[in-house]
N, CA, C and O of each residue as an XYZ file, in Angstrom:
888
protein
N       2.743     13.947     51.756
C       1.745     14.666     52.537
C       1.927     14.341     54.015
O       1.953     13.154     54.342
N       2.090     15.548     55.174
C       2.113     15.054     56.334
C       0.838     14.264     56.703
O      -0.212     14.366     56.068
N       1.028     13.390     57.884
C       0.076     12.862     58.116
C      -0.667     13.417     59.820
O       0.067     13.535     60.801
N      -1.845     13.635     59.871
C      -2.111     14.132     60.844
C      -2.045     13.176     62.351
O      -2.175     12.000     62.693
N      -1.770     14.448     62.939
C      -1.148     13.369     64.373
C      -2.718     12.956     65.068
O      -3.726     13.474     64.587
N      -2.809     12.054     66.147
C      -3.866     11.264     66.853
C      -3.808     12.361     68.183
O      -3.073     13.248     68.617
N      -4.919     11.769     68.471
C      -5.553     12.192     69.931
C      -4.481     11.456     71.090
O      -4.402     10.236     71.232
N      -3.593     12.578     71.966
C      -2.625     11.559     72.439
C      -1.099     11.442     71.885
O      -0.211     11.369     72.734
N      -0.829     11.426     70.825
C       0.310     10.683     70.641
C       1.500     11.793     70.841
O       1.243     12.992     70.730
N       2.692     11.366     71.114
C       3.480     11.965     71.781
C       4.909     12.080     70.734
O       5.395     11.051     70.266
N       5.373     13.151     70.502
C       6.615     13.858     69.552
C       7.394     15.038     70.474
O       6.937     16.111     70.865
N       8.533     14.543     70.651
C       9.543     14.689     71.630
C       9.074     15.971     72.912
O       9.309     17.062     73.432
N       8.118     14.577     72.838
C       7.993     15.403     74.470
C       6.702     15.615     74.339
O       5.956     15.157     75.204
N       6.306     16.156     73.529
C       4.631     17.364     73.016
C       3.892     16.385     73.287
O       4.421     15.429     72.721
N       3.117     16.093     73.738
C       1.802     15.340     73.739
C       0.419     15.802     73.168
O      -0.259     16.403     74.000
N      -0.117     15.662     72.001
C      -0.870     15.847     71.135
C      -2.674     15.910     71.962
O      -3.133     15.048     72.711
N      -3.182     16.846     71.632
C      -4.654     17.293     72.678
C      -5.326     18.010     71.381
O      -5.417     19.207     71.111
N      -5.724     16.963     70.738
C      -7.020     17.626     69.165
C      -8.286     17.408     70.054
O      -9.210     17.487     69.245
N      -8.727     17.215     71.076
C      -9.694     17.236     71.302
C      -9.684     18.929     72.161
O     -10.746     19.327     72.641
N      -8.420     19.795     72.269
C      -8.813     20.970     72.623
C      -8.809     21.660     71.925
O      -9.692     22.510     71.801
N      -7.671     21.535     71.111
C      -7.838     22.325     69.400
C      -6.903     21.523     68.546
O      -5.857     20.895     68.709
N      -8.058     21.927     67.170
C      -7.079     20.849     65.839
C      -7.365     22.234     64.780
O      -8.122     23.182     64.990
N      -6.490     21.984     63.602
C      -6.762     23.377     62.484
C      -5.887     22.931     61.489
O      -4.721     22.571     61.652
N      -6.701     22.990     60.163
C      -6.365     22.403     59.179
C      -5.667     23.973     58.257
O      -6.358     24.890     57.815
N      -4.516     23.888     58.203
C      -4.448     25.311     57.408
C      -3.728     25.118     56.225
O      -3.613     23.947     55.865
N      -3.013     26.329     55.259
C      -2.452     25.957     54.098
C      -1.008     25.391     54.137
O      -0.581     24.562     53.334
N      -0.240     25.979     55.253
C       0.864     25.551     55.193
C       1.215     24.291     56.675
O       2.127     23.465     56.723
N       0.340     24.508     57.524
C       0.482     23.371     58.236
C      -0.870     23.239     58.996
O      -1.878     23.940     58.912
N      -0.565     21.956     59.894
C      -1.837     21.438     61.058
C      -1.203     22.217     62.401
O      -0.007     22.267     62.685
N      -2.056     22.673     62.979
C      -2.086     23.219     64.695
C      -2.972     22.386     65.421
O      -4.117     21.996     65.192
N      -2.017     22.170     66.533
C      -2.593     21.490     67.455
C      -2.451     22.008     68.921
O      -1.402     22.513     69.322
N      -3.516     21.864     69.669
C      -2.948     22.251     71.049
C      -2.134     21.091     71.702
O      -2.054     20.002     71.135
N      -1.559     21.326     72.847
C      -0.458     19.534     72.828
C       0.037     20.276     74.788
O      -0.151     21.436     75.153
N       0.455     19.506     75.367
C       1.324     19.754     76.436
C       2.575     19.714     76.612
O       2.885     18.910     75.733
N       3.582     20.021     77.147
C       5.047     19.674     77.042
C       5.277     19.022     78.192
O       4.383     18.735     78.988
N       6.330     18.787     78.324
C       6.643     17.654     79.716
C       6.252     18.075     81.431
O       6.369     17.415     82.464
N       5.819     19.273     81.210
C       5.749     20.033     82.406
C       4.323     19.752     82.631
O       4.010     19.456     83.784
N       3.501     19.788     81.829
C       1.897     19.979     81.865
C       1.497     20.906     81.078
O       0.290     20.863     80.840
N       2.333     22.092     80.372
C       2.116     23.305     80.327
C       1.228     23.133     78.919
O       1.410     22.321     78.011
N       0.253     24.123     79.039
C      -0.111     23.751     77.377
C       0.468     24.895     76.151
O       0.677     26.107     76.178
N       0.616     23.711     74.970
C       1.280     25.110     74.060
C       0.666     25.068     73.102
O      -0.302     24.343     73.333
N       0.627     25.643     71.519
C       0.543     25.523     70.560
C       1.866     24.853     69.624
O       3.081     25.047     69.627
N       1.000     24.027     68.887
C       1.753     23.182     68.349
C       1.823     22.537     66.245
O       1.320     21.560     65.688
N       2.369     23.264     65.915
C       2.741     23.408     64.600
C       3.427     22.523     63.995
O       4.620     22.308     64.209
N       2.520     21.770     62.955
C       3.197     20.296     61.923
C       3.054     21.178     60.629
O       2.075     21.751     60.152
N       4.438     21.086     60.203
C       3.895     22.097     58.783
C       3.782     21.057     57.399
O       4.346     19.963     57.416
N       3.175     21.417     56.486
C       3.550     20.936     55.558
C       3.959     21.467     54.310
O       3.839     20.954     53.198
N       4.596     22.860     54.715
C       5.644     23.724     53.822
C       5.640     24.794     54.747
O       4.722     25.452     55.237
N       7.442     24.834     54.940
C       7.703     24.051     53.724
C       7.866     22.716     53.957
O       7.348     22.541     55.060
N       8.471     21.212     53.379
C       8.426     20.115     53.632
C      10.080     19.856     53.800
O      10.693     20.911     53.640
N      10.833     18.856     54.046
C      12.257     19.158     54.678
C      12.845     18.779     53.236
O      14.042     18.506     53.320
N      12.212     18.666     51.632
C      12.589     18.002     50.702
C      13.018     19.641     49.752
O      13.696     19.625     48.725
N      12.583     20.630     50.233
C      13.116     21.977     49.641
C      13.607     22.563     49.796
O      13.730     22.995     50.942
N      14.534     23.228     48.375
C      16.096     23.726     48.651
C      15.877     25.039     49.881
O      16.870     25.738     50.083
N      15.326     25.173     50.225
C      15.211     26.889     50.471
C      15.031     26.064     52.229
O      15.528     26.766     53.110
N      14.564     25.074     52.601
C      14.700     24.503     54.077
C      15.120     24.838     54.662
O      14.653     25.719     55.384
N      16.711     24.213     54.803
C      17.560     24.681     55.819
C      17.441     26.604     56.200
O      17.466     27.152     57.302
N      17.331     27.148     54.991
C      17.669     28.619     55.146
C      16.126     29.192     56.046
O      15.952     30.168     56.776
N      15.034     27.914     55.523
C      13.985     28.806     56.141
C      14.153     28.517     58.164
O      13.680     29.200     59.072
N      14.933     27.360     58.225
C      14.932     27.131     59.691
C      15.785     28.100     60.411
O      15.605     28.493     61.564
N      16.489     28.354     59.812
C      17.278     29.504     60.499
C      16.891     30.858     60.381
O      17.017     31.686     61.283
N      16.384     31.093     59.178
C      15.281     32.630     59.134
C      14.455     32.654     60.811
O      14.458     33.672     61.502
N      13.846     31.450     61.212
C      13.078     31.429     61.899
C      13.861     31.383     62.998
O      13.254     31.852     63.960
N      14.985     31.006     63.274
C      15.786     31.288     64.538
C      16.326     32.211     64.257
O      17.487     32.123     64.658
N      16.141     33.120     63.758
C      16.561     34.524     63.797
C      15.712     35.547     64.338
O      15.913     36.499     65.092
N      14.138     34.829     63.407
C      12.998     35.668     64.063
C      13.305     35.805     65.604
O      13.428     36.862     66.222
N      13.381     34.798     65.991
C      13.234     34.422     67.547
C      14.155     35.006     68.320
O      14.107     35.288     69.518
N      15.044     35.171     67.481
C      16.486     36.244     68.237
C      16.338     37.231     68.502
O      16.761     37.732     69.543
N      15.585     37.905     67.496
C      15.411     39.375     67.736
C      13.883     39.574     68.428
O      13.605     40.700     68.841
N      12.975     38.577     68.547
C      11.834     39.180     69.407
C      12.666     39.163     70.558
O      12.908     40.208     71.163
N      13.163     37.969     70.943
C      13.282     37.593     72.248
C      14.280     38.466     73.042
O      14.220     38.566     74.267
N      15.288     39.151     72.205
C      16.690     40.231     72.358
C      16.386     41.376     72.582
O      17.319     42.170     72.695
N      14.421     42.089     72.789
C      14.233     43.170     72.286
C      12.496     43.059     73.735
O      11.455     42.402     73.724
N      12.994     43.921     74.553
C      12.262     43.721     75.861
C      10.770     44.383     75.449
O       9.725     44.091     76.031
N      10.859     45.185     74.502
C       9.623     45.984     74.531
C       8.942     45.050     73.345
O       7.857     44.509     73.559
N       9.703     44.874     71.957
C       8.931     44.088     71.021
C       8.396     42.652     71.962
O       7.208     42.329     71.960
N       9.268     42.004     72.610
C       8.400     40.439     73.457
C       7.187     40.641     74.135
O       6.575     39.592     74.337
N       6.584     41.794     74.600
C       5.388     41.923     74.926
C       4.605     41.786     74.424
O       3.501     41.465     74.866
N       5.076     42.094     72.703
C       3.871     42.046     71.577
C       3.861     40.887     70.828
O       3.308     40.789     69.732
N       4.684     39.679     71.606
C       4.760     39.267     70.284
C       4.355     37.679     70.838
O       4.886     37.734     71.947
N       3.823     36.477     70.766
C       3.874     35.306     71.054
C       5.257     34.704     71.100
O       6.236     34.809     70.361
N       4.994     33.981     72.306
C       6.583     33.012     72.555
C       6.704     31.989     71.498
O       6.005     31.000     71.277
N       7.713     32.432     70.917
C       8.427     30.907     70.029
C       9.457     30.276     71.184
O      10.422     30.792     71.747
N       8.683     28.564     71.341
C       9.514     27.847     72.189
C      10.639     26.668     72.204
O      11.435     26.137     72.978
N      10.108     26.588     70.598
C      10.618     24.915     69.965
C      10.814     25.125     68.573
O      10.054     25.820     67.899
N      11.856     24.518     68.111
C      11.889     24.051     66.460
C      12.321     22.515     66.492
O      13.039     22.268     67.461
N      12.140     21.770     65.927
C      12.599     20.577     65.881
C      11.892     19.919     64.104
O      11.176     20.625     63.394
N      12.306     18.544     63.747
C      11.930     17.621     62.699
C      12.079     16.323     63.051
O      13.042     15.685     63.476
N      10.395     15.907     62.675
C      10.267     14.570     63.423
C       9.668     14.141     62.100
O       9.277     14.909     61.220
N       9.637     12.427     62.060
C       8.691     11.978     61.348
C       9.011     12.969     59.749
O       7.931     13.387     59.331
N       9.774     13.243     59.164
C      10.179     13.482     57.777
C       9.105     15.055     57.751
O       8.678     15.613     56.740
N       8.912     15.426     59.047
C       8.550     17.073     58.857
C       9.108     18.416     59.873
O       9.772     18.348     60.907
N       8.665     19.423     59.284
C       9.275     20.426     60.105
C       8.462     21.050     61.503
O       7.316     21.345     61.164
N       8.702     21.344     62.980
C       7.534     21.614     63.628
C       8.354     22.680     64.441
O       9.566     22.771     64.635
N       7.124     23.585     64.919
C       7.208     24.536     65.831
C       6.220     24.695     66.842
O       4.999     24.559     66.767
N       7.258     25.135     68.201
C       6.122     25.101     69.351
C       5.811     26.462     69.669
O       6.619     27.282     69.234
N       4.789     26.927     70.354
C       4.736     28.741     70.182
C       3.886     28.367     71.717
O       3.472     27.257     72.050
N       3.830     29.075     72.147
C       3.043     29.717     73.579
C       1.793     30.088     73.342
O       1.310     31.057     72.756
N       1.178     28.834     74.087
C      -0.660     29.364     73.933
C      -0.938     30.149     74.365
O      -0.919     30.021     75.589
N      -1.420     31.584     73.846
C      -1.875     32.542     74.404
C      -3.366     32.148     75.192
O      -4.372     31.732     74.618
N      -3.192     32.434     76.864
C      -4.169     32.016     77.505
C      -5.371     33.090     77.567
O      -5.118     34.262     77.287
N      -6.378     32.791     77.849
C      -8.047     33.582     78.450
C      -7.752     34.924     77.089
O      -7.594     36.116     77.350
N      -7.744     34.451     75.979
C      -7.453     35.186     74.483
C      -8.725     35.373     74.078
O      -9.477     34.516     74.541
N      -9.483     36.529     73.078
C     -10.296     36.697     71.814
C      -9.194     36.724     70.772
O      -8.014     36.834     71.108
N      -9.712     36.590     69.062
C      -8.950     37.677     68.234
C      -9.835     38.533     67.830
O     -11.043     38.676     68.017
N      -9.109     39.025     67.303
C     -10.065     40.683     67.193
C     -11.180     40.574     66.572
O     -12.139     41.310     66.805
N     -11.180     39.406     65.493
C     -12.629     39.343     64.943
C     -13.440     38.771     65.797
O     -14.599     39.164     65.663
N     -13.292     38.056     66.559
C     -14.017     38.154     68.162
C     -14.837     39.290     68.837
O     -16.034     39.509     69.023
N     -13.579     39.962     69.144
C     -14.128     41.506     69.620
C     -15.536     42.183     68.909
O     -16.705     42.318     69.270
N     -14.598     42.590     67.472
C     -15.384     42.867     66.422
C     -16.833     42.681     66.720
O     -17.602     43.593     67.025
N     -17.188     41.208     66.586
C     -18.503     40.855     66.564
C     -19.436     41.827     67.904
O     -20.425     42.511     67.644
N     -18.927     41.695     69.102
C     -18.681     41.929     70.336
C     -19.401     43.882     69.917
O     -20.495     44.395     70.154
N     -18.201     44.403     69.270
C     -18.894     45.537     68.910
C     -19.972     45.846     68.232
O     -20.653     46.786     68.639
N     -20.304     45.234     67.228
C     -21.207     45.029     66.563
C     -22.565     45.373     66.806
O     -23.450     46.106     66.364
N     -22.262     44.167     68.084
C     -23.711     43.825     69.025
C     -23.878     44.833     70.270
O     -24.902     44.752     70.948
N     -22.710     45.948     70.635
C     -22.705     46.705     71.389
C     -22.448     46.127     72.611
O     -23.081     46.583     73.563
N     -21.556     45.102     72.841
C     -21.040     44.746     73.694
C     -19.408     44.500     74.190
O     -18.755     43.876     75.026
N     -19.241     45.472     73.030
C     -17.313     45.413     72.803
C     -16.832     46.736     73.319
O     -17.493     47.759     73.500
N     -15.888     46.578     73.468
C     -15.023     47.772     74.405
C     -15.005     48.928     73.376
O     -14.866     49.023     72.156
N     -15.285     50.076     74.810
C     -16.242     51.288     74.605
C     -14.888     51.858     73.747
O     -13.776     51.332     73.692
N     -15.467     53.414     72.937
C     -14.818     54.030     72.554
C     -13.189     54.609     72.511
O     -12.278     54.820     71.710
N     -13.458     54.686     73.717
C     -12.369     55.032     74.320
C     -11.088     54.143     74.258
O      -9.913     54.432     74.032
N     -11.655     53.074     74.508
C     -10.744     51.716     74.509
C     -10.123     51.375     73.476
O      -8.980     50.929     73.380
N     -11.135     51.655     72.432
C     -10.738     50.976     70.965
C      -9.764     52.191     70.762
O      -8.596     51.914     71.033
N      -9.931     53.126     70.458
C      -8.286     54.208     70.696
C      -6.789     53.943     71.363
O      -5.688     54.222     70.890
N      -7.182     53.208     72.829
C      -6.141     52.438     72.882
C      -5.605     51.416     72.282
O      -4.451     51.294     71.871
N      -6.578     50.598     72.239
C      -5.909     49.575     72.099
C      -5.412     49.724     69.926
O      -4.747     48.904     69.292
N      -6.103     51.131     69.348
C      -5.480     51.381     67.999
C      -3.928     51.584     68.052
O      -3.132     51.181     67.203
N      -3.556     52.464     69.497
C      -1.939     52.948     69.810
C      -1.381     51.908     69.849
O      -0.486     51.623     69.053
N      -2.018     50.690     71.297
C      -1.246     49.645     70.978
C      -1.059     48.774     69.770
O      -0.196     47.896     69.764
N      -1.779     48.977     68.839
C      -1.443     48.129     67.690
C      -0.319     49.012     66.796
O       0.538     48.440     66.123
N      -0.399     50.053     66.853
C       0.752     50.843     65.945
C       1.605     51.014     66.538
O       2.497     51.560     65.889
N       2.045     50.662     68.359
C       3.100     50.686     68.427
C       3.577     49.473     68.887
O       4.324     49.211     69.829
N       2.984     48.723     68.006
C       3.803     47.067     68.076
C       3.996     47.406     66.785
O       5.191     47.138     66.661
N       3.640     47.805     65.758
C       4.129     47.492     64.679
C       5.728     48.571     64.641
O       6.690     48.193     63.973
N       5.767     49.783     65.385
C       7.235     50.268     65.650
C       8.081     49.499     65.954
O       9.084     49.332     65.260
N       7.784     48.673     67.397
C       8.260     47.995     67.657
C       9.037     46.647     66.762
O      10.244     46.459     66.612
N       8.066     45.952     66.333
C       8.377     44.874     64.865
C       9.273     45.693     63.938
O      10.342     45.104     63.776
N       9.201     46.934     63.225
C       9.818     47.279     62.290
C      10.951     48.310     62.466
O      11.410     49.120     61.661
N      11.274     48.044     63.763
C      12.827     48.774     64.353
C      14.069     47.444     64.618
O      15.294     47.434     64.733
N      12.934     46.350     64.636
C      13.676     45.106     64.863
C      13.935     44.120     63.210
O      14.134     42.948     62.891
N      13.761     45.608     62.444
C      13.548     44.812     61.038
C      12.499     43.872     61.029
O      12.901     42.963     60.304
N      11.790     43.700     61.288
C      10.533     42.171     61.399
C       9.242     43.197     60.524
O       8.960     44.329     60.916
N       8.632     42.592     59.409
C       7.779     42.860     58.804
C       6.158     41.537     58.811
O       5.983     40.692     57.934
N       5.579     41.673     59.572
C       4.733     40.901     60.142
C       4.302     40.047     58.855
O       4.592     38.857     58.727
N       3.587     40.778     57.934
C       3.128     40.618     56.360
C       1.957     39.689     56.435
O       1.332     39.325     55.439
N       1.701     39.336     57.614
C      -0.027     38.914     57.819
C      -0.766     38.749     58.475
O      -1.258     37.730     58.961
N      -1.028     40.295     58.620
C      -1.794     41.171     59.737
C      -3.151     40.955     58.727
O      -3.170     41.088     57.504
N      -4.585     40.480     59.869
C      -5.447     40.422     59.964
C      -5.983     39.943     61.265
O      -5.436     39.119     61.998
N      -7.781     40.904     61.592
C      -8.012     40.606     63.128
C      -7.749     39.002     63.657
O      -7.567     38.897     64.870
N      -7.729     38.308     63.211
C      -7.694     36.480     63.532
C      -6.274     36.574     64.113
O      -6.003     35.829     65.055
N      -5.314     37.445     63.627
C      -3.682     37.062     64.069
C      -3.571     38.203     64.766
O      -2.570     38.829     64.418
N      -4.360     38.866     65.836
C      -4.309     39.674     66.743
C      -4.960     39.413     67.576
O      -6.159     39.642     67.412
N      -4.529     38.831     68.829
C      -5.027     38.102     70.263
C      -4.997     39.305     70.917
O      -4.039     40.069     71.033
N      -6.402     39.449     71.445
C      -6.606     40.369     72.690
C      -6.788     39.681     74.183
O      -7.911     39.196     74.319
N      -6.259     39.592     74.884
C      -6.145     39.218     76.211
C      -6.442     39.833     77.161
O      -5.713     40.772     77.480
N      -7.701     39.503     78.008
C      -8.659     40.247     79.311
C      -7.638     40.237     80.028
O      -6.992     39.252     80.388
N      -7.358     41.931     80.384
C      -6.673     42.486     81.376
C      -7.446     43.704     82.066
O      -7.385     44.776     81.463
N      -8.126     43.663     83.195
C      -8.813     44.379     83.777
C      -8.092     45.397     84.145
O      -8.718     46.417     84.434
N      -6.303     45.431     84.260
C      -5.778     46.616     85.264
C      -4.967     47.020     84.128
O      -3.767     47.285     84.191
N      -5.691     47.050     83.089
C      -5.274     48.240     82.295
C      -6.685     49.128     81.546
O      -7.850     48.732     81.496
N      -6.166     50.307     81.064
C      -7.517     50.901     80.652
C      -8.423     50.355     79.280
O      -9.612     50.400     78.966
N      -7.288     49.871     78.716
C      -7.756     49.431     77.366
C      -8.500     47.884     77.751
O      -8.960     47.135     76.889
N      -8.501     47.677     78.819
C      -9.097     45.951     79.029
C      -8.563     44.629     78.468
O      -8.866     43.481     78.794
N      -7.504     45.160     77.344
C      -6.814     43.750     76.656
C      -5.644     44.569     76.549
O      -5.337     45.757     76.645
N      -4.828     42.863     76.184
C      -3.630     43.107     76.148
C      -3.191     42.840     74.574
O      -4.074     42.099     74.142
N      -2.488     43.029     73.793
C      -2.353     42.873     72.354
C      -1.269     41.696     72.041
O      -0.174     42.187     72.316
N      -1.161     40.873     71.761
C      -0.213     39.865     71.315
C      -0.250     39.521     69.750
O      -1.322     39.191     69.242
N       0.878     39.595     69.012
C       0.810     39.244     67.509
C       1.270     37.616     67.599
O       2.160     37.161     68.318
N       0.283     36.773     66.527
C       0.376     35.749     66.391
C       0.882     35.370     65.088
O       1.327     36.378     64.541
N       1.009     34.278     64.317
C       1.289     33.587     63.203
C       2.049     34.434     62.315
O       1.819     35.041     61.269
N       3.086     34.258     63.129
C       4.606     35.319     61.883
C       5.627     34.108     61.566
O       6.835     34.330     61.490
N       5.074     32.793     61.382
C       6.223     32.211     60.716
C       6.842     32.232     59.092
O       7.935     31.941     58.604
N       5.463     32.763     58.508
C       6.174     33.488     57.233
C       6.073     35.563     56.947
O       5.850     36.275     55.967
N       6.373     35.811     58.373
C       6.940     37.366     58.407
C       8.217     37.191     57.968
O       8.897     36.166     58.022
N       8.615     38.726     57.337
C      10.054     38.830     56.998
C      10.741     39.794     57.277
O      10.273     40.932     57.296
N      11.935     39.531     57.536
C      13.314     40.208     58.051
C      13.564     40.920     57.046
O      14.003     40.343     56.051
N      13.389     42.164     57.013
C      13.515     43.084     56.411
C      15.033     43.793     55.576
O      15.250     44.700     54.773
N      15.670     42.988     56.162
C      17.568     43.257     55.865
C      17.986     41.844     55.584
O      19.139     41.498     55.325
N      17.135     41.210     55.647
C      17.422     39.513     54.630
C      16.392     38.840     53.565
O      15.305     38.443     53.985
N      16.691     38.725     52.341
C      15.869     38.358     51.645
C      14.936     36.621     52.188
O      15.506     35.611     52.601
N      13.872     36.757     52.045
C      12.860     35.432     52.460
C      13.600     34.076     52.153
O      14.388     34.247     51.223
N      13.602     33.138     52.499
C      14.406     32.026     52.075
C      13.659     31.624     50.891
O      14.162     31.353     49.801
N      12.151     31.600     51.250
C      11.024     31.204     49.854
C      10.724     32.795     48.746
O       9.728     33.310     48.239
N      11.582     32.977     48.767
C      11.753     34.788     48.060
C      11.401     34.095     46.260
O      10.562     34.658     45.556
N      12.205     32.820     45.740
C      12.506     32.659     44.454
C      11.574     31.568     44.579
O      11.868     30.644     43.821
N      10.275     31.309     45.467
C       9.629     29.937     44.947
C       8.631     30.446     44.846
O       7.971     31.089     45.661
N       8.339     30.008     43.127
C       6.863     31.418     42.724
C       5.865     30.141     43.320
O       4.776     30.518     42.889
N       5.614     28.947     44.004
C       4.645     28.266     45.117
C       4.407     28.376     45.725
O       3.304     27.955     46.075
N       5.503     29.330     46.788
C       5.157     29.805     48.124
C       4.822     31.210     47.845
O       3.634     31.503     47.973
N       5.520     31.997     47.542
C       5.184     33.412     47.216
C       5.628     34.447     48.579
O       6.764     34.386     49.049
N       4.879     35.119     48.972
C       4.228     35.477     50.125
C       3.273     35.584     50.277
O       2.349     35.617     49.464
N       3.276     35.719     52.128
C       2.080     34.920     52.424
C       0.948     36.531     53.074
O       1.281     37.506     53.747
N       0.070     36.272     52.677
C      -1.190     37.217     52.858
C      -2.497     37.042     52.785
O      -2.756     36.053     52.100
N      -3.583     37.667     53.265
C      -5.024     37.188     53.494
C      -5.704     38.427     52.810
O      -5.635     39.628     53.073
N      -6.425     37.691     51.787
C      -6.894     38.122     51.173
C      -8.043     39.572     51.114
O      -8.435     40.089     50.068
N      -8.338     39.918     52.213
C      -9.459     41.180     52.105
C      -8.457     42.113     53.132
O      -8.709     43.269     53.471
N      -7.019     41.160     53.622
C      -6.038     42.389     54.083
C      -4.611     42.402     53.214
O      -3.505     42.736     53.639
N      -4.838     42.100     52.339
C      -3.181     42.437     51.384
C      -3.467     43.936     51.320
O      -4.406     44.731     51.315
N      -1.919     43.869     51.267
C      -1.392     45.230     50.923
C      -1.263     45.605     49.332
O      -1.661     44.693     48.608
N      -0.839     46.637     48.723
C      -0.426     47.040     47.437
C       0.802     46.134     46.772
O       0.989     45.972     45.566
N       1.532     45.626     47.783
C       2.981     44.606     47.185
C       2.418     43.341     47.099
O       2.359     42.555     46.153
N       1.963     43.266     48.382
C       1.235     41.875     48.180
C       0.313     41.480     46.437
O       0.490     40.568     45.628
N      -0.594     42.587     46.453
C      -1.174     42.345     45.034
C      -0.734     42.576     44.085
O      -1.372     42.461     43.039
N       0.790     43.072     44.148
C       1.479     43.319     42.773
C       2.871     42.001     43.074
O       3.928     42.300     42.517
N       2.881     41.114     43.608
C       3.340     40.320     43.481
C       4.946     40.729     44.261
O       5.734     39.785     44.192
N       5.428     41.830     44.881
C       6.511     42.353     45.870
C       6.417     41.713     46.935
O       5.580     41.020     47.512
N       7.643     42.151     47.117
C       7.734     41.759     49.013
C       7.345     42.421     49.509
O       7.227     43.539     49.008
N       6.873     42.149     50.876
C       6.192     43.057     51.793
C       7.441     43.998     52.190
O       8.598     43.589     52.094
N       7.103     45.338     52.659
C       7.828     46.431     53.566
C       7.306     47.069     54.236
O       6.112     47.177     53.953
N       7.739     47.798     55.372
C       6.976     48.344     56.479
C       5.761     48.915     56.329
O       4.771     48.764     57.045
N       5.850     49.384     55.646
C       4.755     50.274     55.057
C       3.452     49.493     54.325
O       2.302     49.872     54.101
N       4.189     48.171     54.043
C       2.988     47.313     53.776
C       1.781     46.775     54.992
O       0.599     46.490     54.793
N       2.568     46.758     56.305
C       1.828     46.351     58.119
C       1.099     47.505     57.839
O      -0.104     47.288     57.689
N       1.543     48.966     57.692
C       0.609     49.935     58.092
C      -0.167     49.819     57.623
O      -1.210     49.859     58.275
N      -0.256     49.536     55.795
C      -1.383     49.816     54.741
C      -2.038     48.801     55.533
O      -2.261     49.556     56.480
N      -2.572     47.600     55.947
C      -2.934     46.657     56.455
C      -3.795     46.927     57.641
O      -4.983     46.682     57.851
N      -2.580     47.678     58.585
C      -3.468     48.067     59.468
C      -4.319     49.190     59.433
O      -5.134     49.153     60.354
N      -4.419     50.144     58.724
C      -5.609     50.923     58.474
C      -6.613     50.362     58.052
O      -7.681     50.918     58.306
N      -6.639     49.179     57.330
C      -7.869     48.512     57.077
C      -8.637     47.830     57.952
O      -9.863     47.790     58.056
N      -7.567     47.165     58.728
C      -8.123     46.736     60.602
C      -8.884     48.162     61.087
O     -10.091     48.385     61.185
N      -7.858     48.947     61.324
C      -8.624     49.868     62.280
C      -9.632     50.282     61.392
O     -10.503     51.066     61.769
């Protein structure tokens, strides 16, 4: 079992900050942390996969692949959070990602509307385009998000646009490459990964996700 890091303590370089954010999830701990610069990032201790499974190595490089093709692809990097780091410390696997700054997620918003204080009509139309055309974007680059829900959609206050936010997709470390089978494809433990009141039709029949699985998904968002 990983062990959770302290207030403070420092892994090559990252300096650990749970007193700005800590998050206990299924496959790993998030932490907010700084890097040598000051800068603050998000900061990922996983604990699956763990570095003791066959499918490891293949999943570290799945994930430097992800990163190839956001980062190779000028229009998908707008939509997508910075992956900054991979490394293994301490007998686990970690990733650093780019704190999305002055952020809601959409179930944020949501509430926001609710109460009649969320961006007007009009807006929410935009910002529906921008969500369907990040998902073009993702699925021209082969990238199948596969766990789309409002929590993993950061809206970011941008006044000098009409829609007022900006759209960033978060937590795709178990999205899949659509022209390579999943590294955890044959581990009926891991499965794939999906949230429960947004799975798709594959998802609940036990398939891999495919493009068409983001859309089914996102009609339930919108």
């Amino acid at each position: 079992m990983a062990r959770k890091y302290k207030q403070g303590e420092v892994l090559k370089g990252y300096t650990i900050k749970r007193d700005d954010f800590f998050n206990t999830g299924a496959f790993a701990f998030s932490y907010a942390a700084k890097d040598r610069s000051g800068r603050k990032v998000f900061f990922k201790q996983y604990k699956s996969p763990s570095i003791r499974v066959d499918w490891y190595r293949k999943y570290v490089n799945y994930q430097k692949e992800l990163k190839r093709r956001i980062d190779g692809d000028t229009q998908l990097k707008e939509f997508c959070y910075e992956m900054i780091d991979f490394f293994e410390e301490k007998k686990c696997y970690h990733q650093v990602f780019g704190w999305v700054e002055s952020s809601e997620d959409l179930s944020k918003i949501l509430e926001k509307i609710k109460a009649g204080r969320g961006p007007n009509f009009a807006q929410r139309v935009i910002l529906a385009k921008r969500l369907m055309g990040s998902m073009a974007a993702l699925h021209n680059a082969k990238i199948i998000h596969a766990d789309l829900k409002p929590e993993n959609l950061q809206l970011i206050n941008d006044a000098t646009i009409l829609a007022g936010y900006k759209l960033v997709l978060i937590d795709m470390d178990y999205s899949v490459l659509s022209d390579k089978k999943a590294p955890w494809h044959d581990d009926p433990r891991t499965g794939y990964v999906g949230s429960p009141n947004y799975c798709s039709p594959e998802h609940l029949r036990g398939e891999t996700p495919v493009p068409a699985s983001d859309v089914f998904t996102c009609s339930l968002i919108l």
